[in-house]
Amino acid sequence: MAERRSLIVVSNRGPVSYGRDAAGARVERRGGGGLVTALRGLVAHHDVTWIASAISEEDRLVAADGGSDGVVLVAHDPVAYDGYYNTIANPLLWFAQHSLWGLGSAPSFGAASHEAWEEGYVRVNRAFADAVVACLDDKPGSTVFFHDYHLYLAPAFVRAARPDATLAHFVHIPWPVDWTVLPLEWRVAVHQGLLANDVVGFHTERWARNFLRSSDDILGPGPRPRVSHHAISIDVAEFDALAASPAVSEHEAGIAAVRPELLIVRVDRTDPAKNVVRGFQAFELLLERHPEWRGRVSMLALLDPSREAIPEYVAYRDEIERAVARVNERFGQGGSQPVDLRIADDFPQSVAAYKQYDVLFVNPVFDGLNLVSKEGPLVNRCNGVLVLSENAGAYAELGEWAIGVNPFDILGQAEALHAALSLPLEERRRRAEALRAHVRENDVGRWLQGLLDDVAELSA
């Protein structure tokens, strides 16, 4: 890592959360989400203060007590936070950036949406900015790292209060060129907020290029921050250790005991952006058009329930379950079913499935990167083939060794699965070894170093 720095990391979710055990004592748990995992290397090598939302009731009590060592928790007004998170950030910004709106009937921005923007998203972003300014007063000269779509407005608020601060923002999700789905004042505020940074980072050149184009379209030409791209990755050593753990081994034995000759695996969230329903439709079409695979191949779908307080996500989960029922009704034989759907938050089970797949199916509508496409090949031991959406950010890195698919082309995906299942062993091995070597060489440490290098070059 680069020389030790004073950093302020800002994200909606923090590195820890708090609760109570059976005896009523306060307990600290590691925060959830890939962002927390990815950024832990910063904490090990730099002087880091992490600012995040107080989400649980115990988090709010910790915030009232002044936070904990190295972590500042911001306790938002509950109504404001609901508007910020459940109305604006998810689903509106998420759906806009993943191109999920059908536009014939949604979205519609009435008075409630505009109130959620002003009294939710703007208000919470201003609260984050106030916390950053207070932290800069205590730690002058620190570099501030904002993360993701929850905090687009905060950098401009900080810049207005501390013009000389060094600000960077990494966007973890796709960046579309066309933002006209959002009200004009919202898209202006989003772009002005990001342009208040010294550095804006994305996973891929595609998303970085789109950001520059949309900035010109919405704000016109003008000064721009440094816009860079660095693909996030995983902690290889930690993942190797997890893959060898007893919990994963137990799950793997269970999967191996019931799997057929060939196994297609998908690991996702029940999120419309992940394109799970079209994936099941493609598998159904595979079995219809290529009957030679019936009884020889099954799909194990391990899905993490996602944002179940948001109606669009609840409806999509229902679609998923209906699609699975249809495939199993059509092609089930003698009590066995071609799709094994498991909806649960069980990451060791997912890692066990990674080790066993013959085909890893990753077909998001759009994805900023997609870590499943890196996690699976790292630990797979079956010379498994990666089938990967061309709209996943990871495709720019991994497409050379994957079978690419258009995520909207169900027939194309069905034929891609057929091609993956039919690949000769030597070609499977060549691709699998190349994927594994690439992920090992380009781990999360390289991503972090790229972000720090951006700031160092700016300072120089």
Short mmCIF file of C-alpha atoms in Angstrom, two decimals:
data_model
loop_
_atom_site.label_atom_id
_atom_site.label_comp_id
_atom_site.label_asym_id
_atom_site.label_seq_id
_atom_site.Cartn_x
_atom_site.Cartn_y
_atom_site.Cartn_z
CA MET A 1 0.00 0.00 0.00
CA ALA A 2 0.98 3.66 -0.42
CA GLU A 3 2.32 5.78 2.43
CA ARG A 4 0.05 5.97 5.46
CA ARG A 5 -2.73 8.52 5.04
CA SER A 6 -5.46 10.10 7.10
CA LEU A 7 -8.73 9.03 5.44
CA ILE A 8 -12.41 9.67 6.06
CA VAL A 9 -14.54 6.94 4.45
CA VAL A 10 -18.23 7.80 3.98
CA SER A 11 -20.88 5.20 3.07
CA ASN A 12 -24.47 4.44 3.96
CA ARG A 13 -23.57 1.18 5.72
CA GLY A 14 -20.62 1.04 8.06
CA PRO A 15 -17.99 -1.52 9.02
CA VAL A 16 -19.85 -2.54 12.19
CA SER A 17 -23.40 -2.74 13.47
CA TYR A 18 -24.65 -3.13 17.00
CA GLY A 19 -27.26 -5.22 18.77
CA ARG A 20 -27.92 -7.01 22.05
CA ASP A 21 -27.22 -10.61 22.99
CA ALA A 22 -29.54 -12.92 24.96
CA ALA A 23 -28.22 -11.48 28.22
CA GLY A 24 -28.95 -7.94 27.11
CA ALA A 25 -25.31 -6.95 26.60
CA ARG A 26 -24.31 -4.82 23.64
CA VAL A 27 -22.58 -6.81 20.88
CA GLU A 28 -20.65 -5.55 17.85
CA ARG A 29 -21.04 -7.34 14.54
CA ARG A 30 -19.14 -6.91 11.30
CA GLY A 31 -21.12 -4.82 8.85
CA GLY A 32 -22.69 -6.54 5.88
CA GLY A 33 -22.12 -5.96 2.19
CA GLY A 34 -19.27 -6.25 -0.25
CA LEU A 35 -18.22 -2.61 0.16
CA VAL A 36 -17.32 -3.12 3.81
CA THR A 37 -15.26 -6.20 2.93
CA ALA A 38 -13.50 -4.41 0.10
CA LEU A 39 -12.52 -1.40 2.19
CA ARG A 40 -11.20 -3.24 5.23
CA GLY A 41 -7.70 -3.06 3.75
CA LEU A 42 -7.77 0.69 4.15
CA VAL A 43 -8.37 0.33 7.89
CA ALA A 44 -5.37 -1.97 8.22
CA HIS A 45 -2.94 0.35 6.44
CA HIS A 46 -4.21 3.89 7.04
CA ASP A 47 -5.62 6.17 9.74
CA VAL A 48 -9.31 5.77 8.90
CA THR A 49 -12.43 7.36 10.32
CA TRP A 50 -15.58 5.75 8.89
CA ILE A 51 -18.84 7.75 8.73
CA ALA A 52 -22.03 5.74 8.18
CA SER A 53 -25.74 5.66 8.99
CA ALA A 54 -26.99 4.42 12.34
CA ILE A 55 -29.41 1.79 11.05
CA SER A 56 -30.38 -0.41 14.01
CA GLU A 57 -31.83 0.89 17.27
CA GLU A 58 -28.62 -0.07 19.02
CA ASP A 59 -26.66 1.83 16.36
CA ARG A 60 -28.66 4.93 17.29
CA LEU A 61 -27.78 4.50 20.94
CA VAL A 62 -24.11 4.16 20.04
CA ALA A 63 -24.41 7.33 17.93
CA ALA A 64 -25.94 9.18 20.89
CA ASP A 65 -22.97 8.04 23.00
CA GLY A 66 -20.53 9.58 20.51
CA GLY A 67 -19.84 6.57 18.29
CA SER A 68 -17.07 4.03 18.70
CA ASP A 69 -13.37 3.94 17.96
CA GLY A 70 -12.83 5.04 14.37
CA VAL A 71 -16.56 4.92 13.49
CA VAL A 72 -18.96 7.87 13.44
CA LEU A 73 -22.62 6.85 13.18
CA VAL A 74 -25.12 9.43 11.92
CA ALA A 75 -28.61 9.00 13.42
CA HIS A 76 -31.04 10.32 10.80
CA ASP A 77 -34.67 11.21 11.31
CA PRO A 78 -36.50 7.91 10.59
CA VAL A 79 -38.98 9.48 8.15
CA ALA A 80 -36.17 11.27 6.31
CA TYR A 81 -34.12 8.06 6.12
CA ASP A 82 -37.09 6.12 4.76
CA GLY A 83 -37.57 8.66 1.97
CA TYR A 84 -33.84 8.76 1.26
CA TYR A 85 -33.37 4.99 1.13
CA ASN A 86 -36.70 3.38 0.23
CA THR A 87 -38.06 6.03 -2.15
CA ILE A 88 -35.08 7.75 -3.80
CA ALA A 89 -31.89 5.66 -3.52
CA ASN A 90 -33.83 2.41 -3.89
CA PRO A 91 -35.59 2.06 -6.21
CA LEU A 92 -35.41 5.36 -8.15
CA LEU A 93 -31.65 5.92 -8.51
CA TRP A 94 -30.93 2.18 -8.56
CA PHE A 95 -33.55 1.54 -11.24
CA ALA A 96 -32.45 4.55 -13.32
CA GLN A 97 -28.78 3.55 -13.25
CA HIS A 98 -29.50 -0.11 -14.04
CA SER A 99 -31.95 0.85 -16.83
CA LEU A 100 -34.77 -1.10 -15.19
CA TRP A 101 -37.72 1.22 -15.80
CA GLY A 102 -40.17 0.18 -18.52
CA LEU A 103 -41.19 3.87 -18.81
CA GLY A 104 -44.64 3.06 -20.17
CA SER A 105 -46.08 3.25 -16.67
CA ALA A 106 -43.19 3.89 -14.28
CA PRO A 107 -41.70 5.87 -12.73
CA SER A 108 -44.13 8.70 -11.94
CA PHE A 109 -42.88 11.59 -9.81
CA GLY A 110 -45.72 13.04 -7.79
CA ALA A 111 -45.70 15.23 -4.71
CA ALA A 112 -44.60 12.32 -2.49
CA SER A 113 -41.53 11.66 -4.66
CA HIS A 114 -40.46 15.31 -4.60
CA GLU A 115 -40.98 15.44 -0.85
CA ALA A 116 -38.84 12.30 -0.43
CA TRP A 117 -36.13 13.97 -2.49
CA GLU A 118 -36.10 17.24 -0.51
CA GLU A 119 -36.91 15.94 2.97
CA GLY A 120 -35.21 12.56 2.56
CA TYR A 121 -32.34 12.33 0.08
CA VAL A 122 -31.19 15.96 0.32
CA ARG A 123 -31.61 16.07 4.09
CA VAL A 124 -29.70 12.84 4.75
CA ASN A 125 -26.91 13.85 2.36
CA ARG A 126 -26.61 17.17 4.18
CA ALA A 127 -26.39 15.32 7.52
CA PHE A 128 -23.55 13.20 6.11
CA ALA A 129 -21.81 16.34 4.88
CA ASP A 130 -22.10 17.96 8.31
CA ALA A 131 -20.50 14.89 9.87
CA VAL A 132 -17.66 15.03 7.31
CA VAL A 133 -17.03 18.74 7.99
CA ALA A 134 -16.88 18.09 11.74
CA CYS A 135 -14.43 15.26 11.15
CA LEU A 136 -12.27 17.46 8.90
CA ASP A 137 -12.13 20.01 11.70
CA ASP A 138 -10.74 17.30 13.98
CA LYS A 139 -8.48 15.79 11.30
CA PRO A 140 -7.48 18.61 8.92
CA GLY A 141 -5.80 17.49 5.73
CA SER A 142 -7.65 14.16 5.58
CA THR A 143 -8.78 12.76 2.24
CA VAL A 144 -12.52 12.08 2.11
CA PHE A 145 -13.70 8.97 0.22
CA PHE A 146 -17.44 8.94 -0.55
CA HIS A 147 -19.01 5.74 -1.81
CA ASP A 148 -21.91 5.02 -4.11
CA TYR A 149 -25.31 6.34 -5.11
CA HIS A 150 -26.59 7.08 -1.63
CA LEU A 151 -24.29 10.11 -1.32
CA TYR A 152 -24.27 11.97 -4.62
CA LEU A 153 -25.10 15.35 -3.07
CA ALA A 154 -22.82 15.29 -0.03
CA PRO A 155 -19.55 16.27 -1.81
CA ALA A 156 -21.00 19.61 -3.00
CA PHE A 157 -22.16 20.43 0.54
CA VAL A 158 -18.70 19.64 1.91
CA ARG A 159 -16.99 21.61 -0.86
CA ALA A 160 -19.08 24.68 -0.05
CA ALA A 161 -18.03 24.49 3.61
CA ARG A 162 -14.41 23.40 3.11
CA PRO A 163 -13.23 24.55 -0.35
CA ASP A 164 -9.70 23.18 0.10
CA ALA A 165 -10.71 19.65 1.18
CA THR A 166 -9.53 16.68 -0.91
CA LEU A 167 -12.64 14.75 -1.95
CA ALA A 168 -12.99 11.50 -3.90
CA HIS A 169 -16.12 9.51 -4.79
CA PHE A 170 -16.30 5.94 -6.08
CA VAL A 171 -19.52 4.87 -7.84
CA HIS A 172 -20.04 1.12 -7.55
CA ILE A 173 -23.00 0.77 -9.92
CA PRO A 174 -23.41 1.38 -13.68
CA TRP A 175 -23.54 4.91 -15.07
CA PRO A 176 -25.99 5.43 -17.96
CA VAL A 177 -25.61 8.20 -20.52
CA ASP A 178 -29.28 9.21 -20.53
CA TRP A 179 -30.62 10.61 -17.24
CA THR A 180 -33.78 12.20 -18.61
CA VAL A 181 -35.94 9.75 -16.66
CA LEU A 182 -35.27 11.90 -13.56
CA PRO A 183 -36.59 15.44 -12.98
CA LEU A 184 -34.18 18.08 -14.27
CA GLU A 185 -33.30 19.53 -10.87
CA TRP A 186 -32.46 16.05 -9.54
CA ARG A 187 -30.12 15.12 -12.38
CA VAL A 188 -28.43 18.53 -12.17
CA ALA A 189 -27.91 18.08 -8.43
CA VAL A 190 -26.52 14.54 -8.88
CA HIS A 191 -23.96 15.67 -11.45
CA GLN A 192 -23.00 18.85 -9.59
CA GLY A 193 -22.53 16.81 -6.43
CA LEU A 194 -20.14 14.39 -8.11
CA LEU A 195 -18.28 17.12 -9.98
CA ALA A 196 -17.51 18.78 -6.64
CA ASN A 197 -15.00 15.98 -6.00
CA ASP A 198 -11.35 16.05 -6.97
CA VAL A 199 -11.55 12.43 -8.16
CA VAL A 200 -14.54 10.40 -9.37
CA GLY A 201 -13.96 6.68 -9.85
CA PHE A 202 -15.85 3.88 -11.60
CA HIS A 203 -15.21 0.19 -12.20
CA THR A 204 -14.82 0.40 -15.96
CA GLU A 205 -13.87 2.79 -18.73
CA ARG A 206 -17.42 2.40 -20.08
CA TRP A 207 -19.04 3.86 -16.97
CA ALA A 208 -16.40 6.61 -16.69
CA ARG A 209 -16.96 7.61 -20.32
CA ASN A 210 -20.72 7.67 -19.80
CA PHE A 211 -20.31 9.96 -16.80
CA LEU A 212 -18.32 12.50 -18.79
CA ARG A 213 -20.90 12.40 -21.58
CA SER A 214 -23.89 12.84 -19.26
CA SER A 215 -22.12 15.67 -17.43
CA ASP A 216 -21.66 17.50 -20.74
CA ASP A 217 -25.28 16.84 -21.73
CA ILE A 218 -26.75 18.05 -18.44
CA LEU A 219 -24.37 20.80 -17.33
CA GLY A 220 -22.57 21.72 -20.55
CA PRO A 221 -18.80 21.74 -21.02
CA GLY A 222 -16.64 22.93 -18.16
CA PRO A 223 -13.92 21.98 -15.67
CA ARG A 224 -13.95 18.32 -14.70
CA PRO A 225 -12.37 16.39 -11.82
CA ARG A 226 -10.03 13.49 -12.46
CA VAL A 227 -12.31 10.67 -13.72
CA SER A 228 -10.73 7.23 -13.38
CA HIS A 229 -11.68 3.56 -13.49
CA HIS A 230 -10.46 0.69 -11.32
CA ALA A 231 -12.25 -2.67 -11.20
CA ILE A 232 -13.01 -3.83 -7.68
CA SER A 233 -12.10 -7.37 -6.71
CA ILE A 234 -11.97 -9.69 -3.71
CA ASP A 235 -9.64 -10.47 -0.83
CA VAL A 236 -8.06 -13.62 -2.28
CA ALA A 237 -6.48 -14.88 0.94
CA GLU A 238 -9.69 -14.43 2.90
CA PHE A 239 -11.70 -16.17 0.19
CA ASP A 240 -9.29 -19.10 0.05
CA ALA A 241 -9.63 -19.51 3.81
CA LEU A 242 -13.42 -19.39 3.62
CA ALA A 243 -13.48 -21.97 0.82
CA ALA A 244 -11.52 -24.38 3.03
CA SER A 245 -13.65 -23.77 6.14
CA PRO A 246 -15.75 -26.50 7.80
CA ALA A 247 -19.00 -24.62 7.08
CA VAL A 248 -18.28 -24.57 3.35
CA SER A 249 -17.08 -28.19 3.34
CA GLU A 250 -20.31 -29.31 4.98
CA HIS A 251 -22.42 -27.54 2.37
CA GLU A 252 -20.25 -28.84 -0.44
CA ALA A 253 -20.74 -32.43 0.68
CA GLY A 254 -24.49 -31.90 0.61
CA ILE A 255 -24.40 -30.42 -2.89
CA ALA A 256 -22.09 -33.13 -4.22
CA ALA A 257 -24.34 -35.87 -2.82
CA VAL A 258 -27.39 -34.78 -4.84
CA ARG A 259 -25.98 -33.06 -7.93
CA PRO A 260 -26.47 -34.67 -11.34
CA GLU A 261 -23.78 -35.17 -13.94
CA LEU A 262 -23.60 -31.43 -14.73
CA LEU A 263 -24.44 -28.47 -12.54
CA ILE A 264 -25.28 -24.89 -13.52
CA VAL A 265 -25.00 -22.47 -10.58
CA ARG A 266 -26.23 -18.94 -10.14
CA VAL A 267 -25.60 -16.86 -7.01
CA ASP A 268 -27.50 -13.58 -6.86
CA ARG A 269 -29.84 -11.34 -4.94
CA THR A 270 -33.58 -11.26 -5.62
CA ASP A 271 -33.03 -7.96 -7.40
CA PRO A 272 -34.55 -7.09 -10.80
CA ALA A 273 -31.12 -5.92 -11.99
CA LYS A 274 -29.79 -9.47 -11.63
CA ASN A 275 -32.10 -10.75 -14.41
CA VAL A 276 -32.93 -13.96 -12.58
CA VAL A 277 -36.29 -14.54 -14.30
CA ARG A 278 -34.82 -14.37 -17.82
CA GLY A 279 -32.12 -16.75 -16.61
CA PHE A 280 -34.71 -19.36 -15.67
CA GLN A 281 -36.51 -18.80 -18.97
CA ALA A 282 -33.24 -19.41 -20.80
CA PHE A 283 -32.67 -22.64 -18.85
CA GLU A 284 -36.21 -23.73 -19.71
CA LEU A 285 -35.51 -23.05 -23.39
CA LEU A 286 -32.25 -25.01 -23.16
CA LEU A 287 -34.14 -28.08 -21.95
CA GLU A 288 -36.81 -27.59 -24.60
CA ARG A 289 -34.43 -27.20 -27.56
CA HIS A 290 -31.75 -29.64 -26.38
CA PRO A 291 -33.52 -32.64 -24.83
CA GLU A 292 -30.18 -34.46 -24.56
CA TRP A 293 -29.49 -32.44 -21.40
CA ARG A 294 -32.70 -33.44 -19.61
CA GLY A 295 -31.88 -35.46 -16.53
CA ARG A 296 -28.15 -34.75 -16.97
CA VAL A 297 -28.05 -31.11 -15.90
CA SER A 298 -29.73 -29.10 -13.18
CA MET A 299 -29.54 -25.50 -12.00
CA LEU A 300 -28.80 -24.63 -8.38
CA ALA A 301 -29.99 -21.06 -7.73
CA LEU A 302 -28.86 -19.54 -4.44
CA LEU A 303 -30.57 -16.18 -4.00
CA ASP A 304 -30.13 -13.71 -1.18
CA PRO A 305 -33.42 -11.92 -0.35
CA SER A 306 -33.00 -8.24 -1.22
CA ARG A 307 -34.76 -5.01 -0.14
CA GLU A 308 -38.00 -6.71 0.76
CA ALA A 309 -39.53 -3.49 2.07
CA ILE A 310 -39.71 -2.18 -1.51
CA PRO A 311 -42.76 -3.32 -3.56
CA GLU A 312 -40.83 -3.78 -6.82
CA TYR A 313 -38.52 -6.28 -5.13
CA VAL A 314 -41.40 -8.21 -3.54
CA ALA A 315 -43.09 -8.48 -6.94
CA TYR A 316 -39.87 -9.65 -8.57
CA ARG A 317 -39.38 -12.38 -6.00
CA ASP A 318 -42.88 -13.64 -6.85
CA GLU A 319 -41.91 -13.70 -10.55
CA ILE A 320 -38.81 -15.72 -9.71
CA GLU A 321 -40.81 -18.35 -7.86
CA ARG A 322 -43.36 -18.61 -10.67
CA ALA A 323 -40.62 -19.06 -13.28
CA VAL A 324 -39.01 -21.88 -11.27
CA ALA A 325 -42.36 -23.61 -10.77
CA ARG A 326 -42.94 -23.55 -14.53
CA VAL A 327 -39.57 -25.14 -15.37
CA ASN A 328 -39.95 -27.82 -12.72
CA GLU A 329 -43.50 -28.61 -13.78
CA ARG A 330 -42.47 -29.02 -17.43
CA PHE A 331 -39.23 -30.94 -17.00
CA GLY A 332 -39.29 -32.63 -13.61
CA GLN A 333 -38.72 -36.39 -13.82
CA GLY A 334 -39.36 -39.09 -11.27
CA GLY A 335 -39.37 -36.77 -8.28
CA SER A 336 -36.25 -34.85 -9.37
CA GLN A 337 -36.54 -31.22 -10.35
CA PRO A 338 -34.24 -29.41 -12.80
CA VAL A 339 -34.15 -26.19 -10.73
CA ASP A 340 -33.20 -26.19 -7.05
CA LEU A 341 -34.14 -22.73 -5.77
CA ARG A 342 -32.91 -21.70 -2.31
CA ILE A 343 -33.67 -18.19 -1.06
CA ALA A 344 -31.59 -17.50 2.03
CA ASP A 345 -28.69 -15.41 3.30
CA ASP A 346 -26.10 -18.21 3.47
CA PHE A 347 -22.76 -17.21 1.97
CA PRO A 348 -20.89 -20.42 2.94
CA GLN A 349 -23.46 -22.35 0.90
CA SER A 350 -22.77 -20.05 -2.07
CA VAL A 351 -19.02 -20.62 -1.80
CA ALA A 352 -19.62 -24.38 -1.69
CA ALA A 353 -21.67 -24.12 -4.88
CA TYR A 354 -18.86 -22.12 -6.51
CA LYS A 355 -16.53 -25.05 -5.95
CA GLN A 356 -18.96 -27.47 -7.64
CA TYR A 357 -20.27 -25.70 -10.73
CA ASP A 358 -19.73 -26.84 -14.30
CA VAL A 359 -21.29 -23.58 -15.53
CA LEU A 360 -21.56 -20.34 -13.58
CA PHE A 361 -24.45 -18.29 -15.01
CA VAL A 362 -24.13 -14.51 -14.46
CA ASN A 363 -26.56 -12.55 -16.67
CA PRO A 364 -27.40 -9.17 -15.05
CA VAL A 365 -29.34 -6.57 -16.99
CA PHE A 366 -26.58 -4.15 -15.95
CA ASP A 367 -24.02 -4.38 -13.16
CA GLY A 368 -21.32 -1.99 -12.02
CA LEU A 369 -18.93 -4.92 -11.85
CA ASN A 370 -20.32 -8.21 -10.40
CA LEU A 371 -18.12 -9.99 -7.88
CA VAL A 372 -19.81 -13.38 -8.36
CA SER A 373 -17.98 -13.60 -11.68
CA LYS A 374 -14.68 -13.35 -9.78
CA GLU A 375 -15.53 -15.28 -6.61
CA GLY A 376 -16.69 -18.38 -8.46
CA PRO A 377 -13.71 -18.91 -10.77
CA LEU A 378 -11.27 -18.31 -7.90
CA VAL A 379 -12.40 -21.39 -5.93
CA ASN A 380 -14.00 -23.62 -8.58
CA ARG A 381 -12.38 -27.05 -8.95
CA CYS A 382 -14.45 -28.48 -11.80
CA ASN A 383 -12.99 -26.52 -14.72
CA GLY A 384 -16.23 -24.60 -14.70
CA VAL A 385 -17.25 -22.28 -17.54
CA LEU A 386 -18.36 -18.69 -16.92
CA VAL A 387 -21.38 -17.45 -18.89
CA LEU A 388 -21.34 -13.68 -18.42
CA SER A 389 -23.57 -10.77 -19.43
CA GLU A 390 -21.89 -8.22 -21.67
CA ASN A 391 -23.53 -5.54 -19.48
CA ALA A 392 -21.68 -6.62 -16.34
CA GLY A 393 -18.71 -4.37 -15.66
CA ALA A 394 -16.60 -7.49 -15.16
CA TYR A 395 -17.08 -8.40 -18.82
CA ALA A 396 -14.45 -5.83 -19.80
CA GLU A 397 -11.94 -7.80 -17.71
CA LEU A 398 -13.12 -11.37 -18.01
CA GLY A 399 -14.91 -11.56 -21.36
CA GLU A 400 -11.88 -13.07 -23.09
CA TRP A 401 -12.30 -16.29 -21.06
CA ALA A 402 -16.09 -16.29 -20.63
CA ILE A 403 -18.99 -17.02 -22.97
CA GLY A 404 -20.67 -13.65 -23.38
CA VAL A 405 -24.43 -13.15 -23.55
CA ASN A 406 -26.88 -10.37 -24.25
CA PRO A 407 -28.99 -10.31 -21.06
CA PHE A 408 -32.22 -9.63 -22.98
CA ASP A 409 -31.74 -12.43 -25.54
CA ILE A 410 -33.28 -15.51 -23.94
CA LEU A 411 -32.58 -17.75 -26.91
CA GLY A 412 -28.99 -16.50 -27.04
CA GLN A 413 -28.56 -17.32 -23.35
CA ALA A 414 -30.03 -20.79 -23.83
CA GLU A 415 -27.57 -21.46 -26.65
CA ALA A 416 -24.71 -20.04 -24.57
CA LEU A 417 -25.55 -22.52 -21.80
CA HIS A 418 -25.57 -25.31 -24.40
CA ALA A 419 -22.18 -24.18 -25.71
CA ALA A 420 -20.75 -24.02 -22.19
CA LEU A 421 -21.98 -27.51 -21.33
CA SER A 422 -20.56 -28.80 -24.63
CA LEU A 423 -17.04 -27.31 -24.39
CA PRO A 424 -14.19 -29.85 -24.58
CA LEU A 425 -12.34 -30.44 -21.32
CA GLU A 426 -9.08 -28.84 -22.46
CA GLU A 427 -10.86 -25.64 -23.45
CA ARG A 428 -12.76 -25.59 -20.17
CA ARG A 429 -9.48 -26.01 -18.29
CA ARG A 430 -7.75 -23.26 -20.27
CA ARG A 431 -10.49 -20.75 -19.57
CA ALA A 432 -10.83 -21.70 -15.90
CA GLU A 433 -7.10 -21.41 -15.24
CA ALA A 434 -6.91 -18.03 -16.97
CA LEU A 435 -9.83 -16.67 -14.94
CA ARG A 436 -8.36 -17.92 -11.68
CA ALA A 437 -4.93 -16.43 -12.44
CA HIS A 438 -6.42 -13.07 -13.37
CA VAL A 439 -8.44 -12.80 -10.15
CA ARG A 440 -5.44 -13.78 -8.03
CA GLU A 441 -3.26 -11.17 -9.66
CA ASN A 442 -5.89 -8.42 -9.64
CA ASP A 443 -7.19 -8.63 -6.07
CA VAL A 444 -8.90 -6.03 -3.90
CA GLY A 445 -5.55 -4.62 -2.84
CA ARG A 446 -4.84 -3.54 -6.41
CA TRP A 447 -8.22 -1.77 -6.55
CA LEU A 448 -7.51 0.09 -3.32
CA GLN A 449 -4.06 1.04 -4.51
CA GLY A 450 -5.53 2.47 -7.69
CA LEU A 451 -7.86 4.73 -5.70
CA LEU A 452 -5.02 5.95 -3.50
CA ASP A 453 -2.77 6.50 -6.51
CA ASP A 454 -5.41 8.78 -8.02
CA VAL A 455 -5.30 11.00 -4.95
CA ALA A 456 -1.51 10.86 -4.72
CA GLU A 457 -1.11 11.92 -8.35
CA LEU A 458 -3.56 14.75 -7.79
CA SER A 459 -1.54 15.96 -4.81
CA ALA A 460 1.71 15.72 -6.79
#
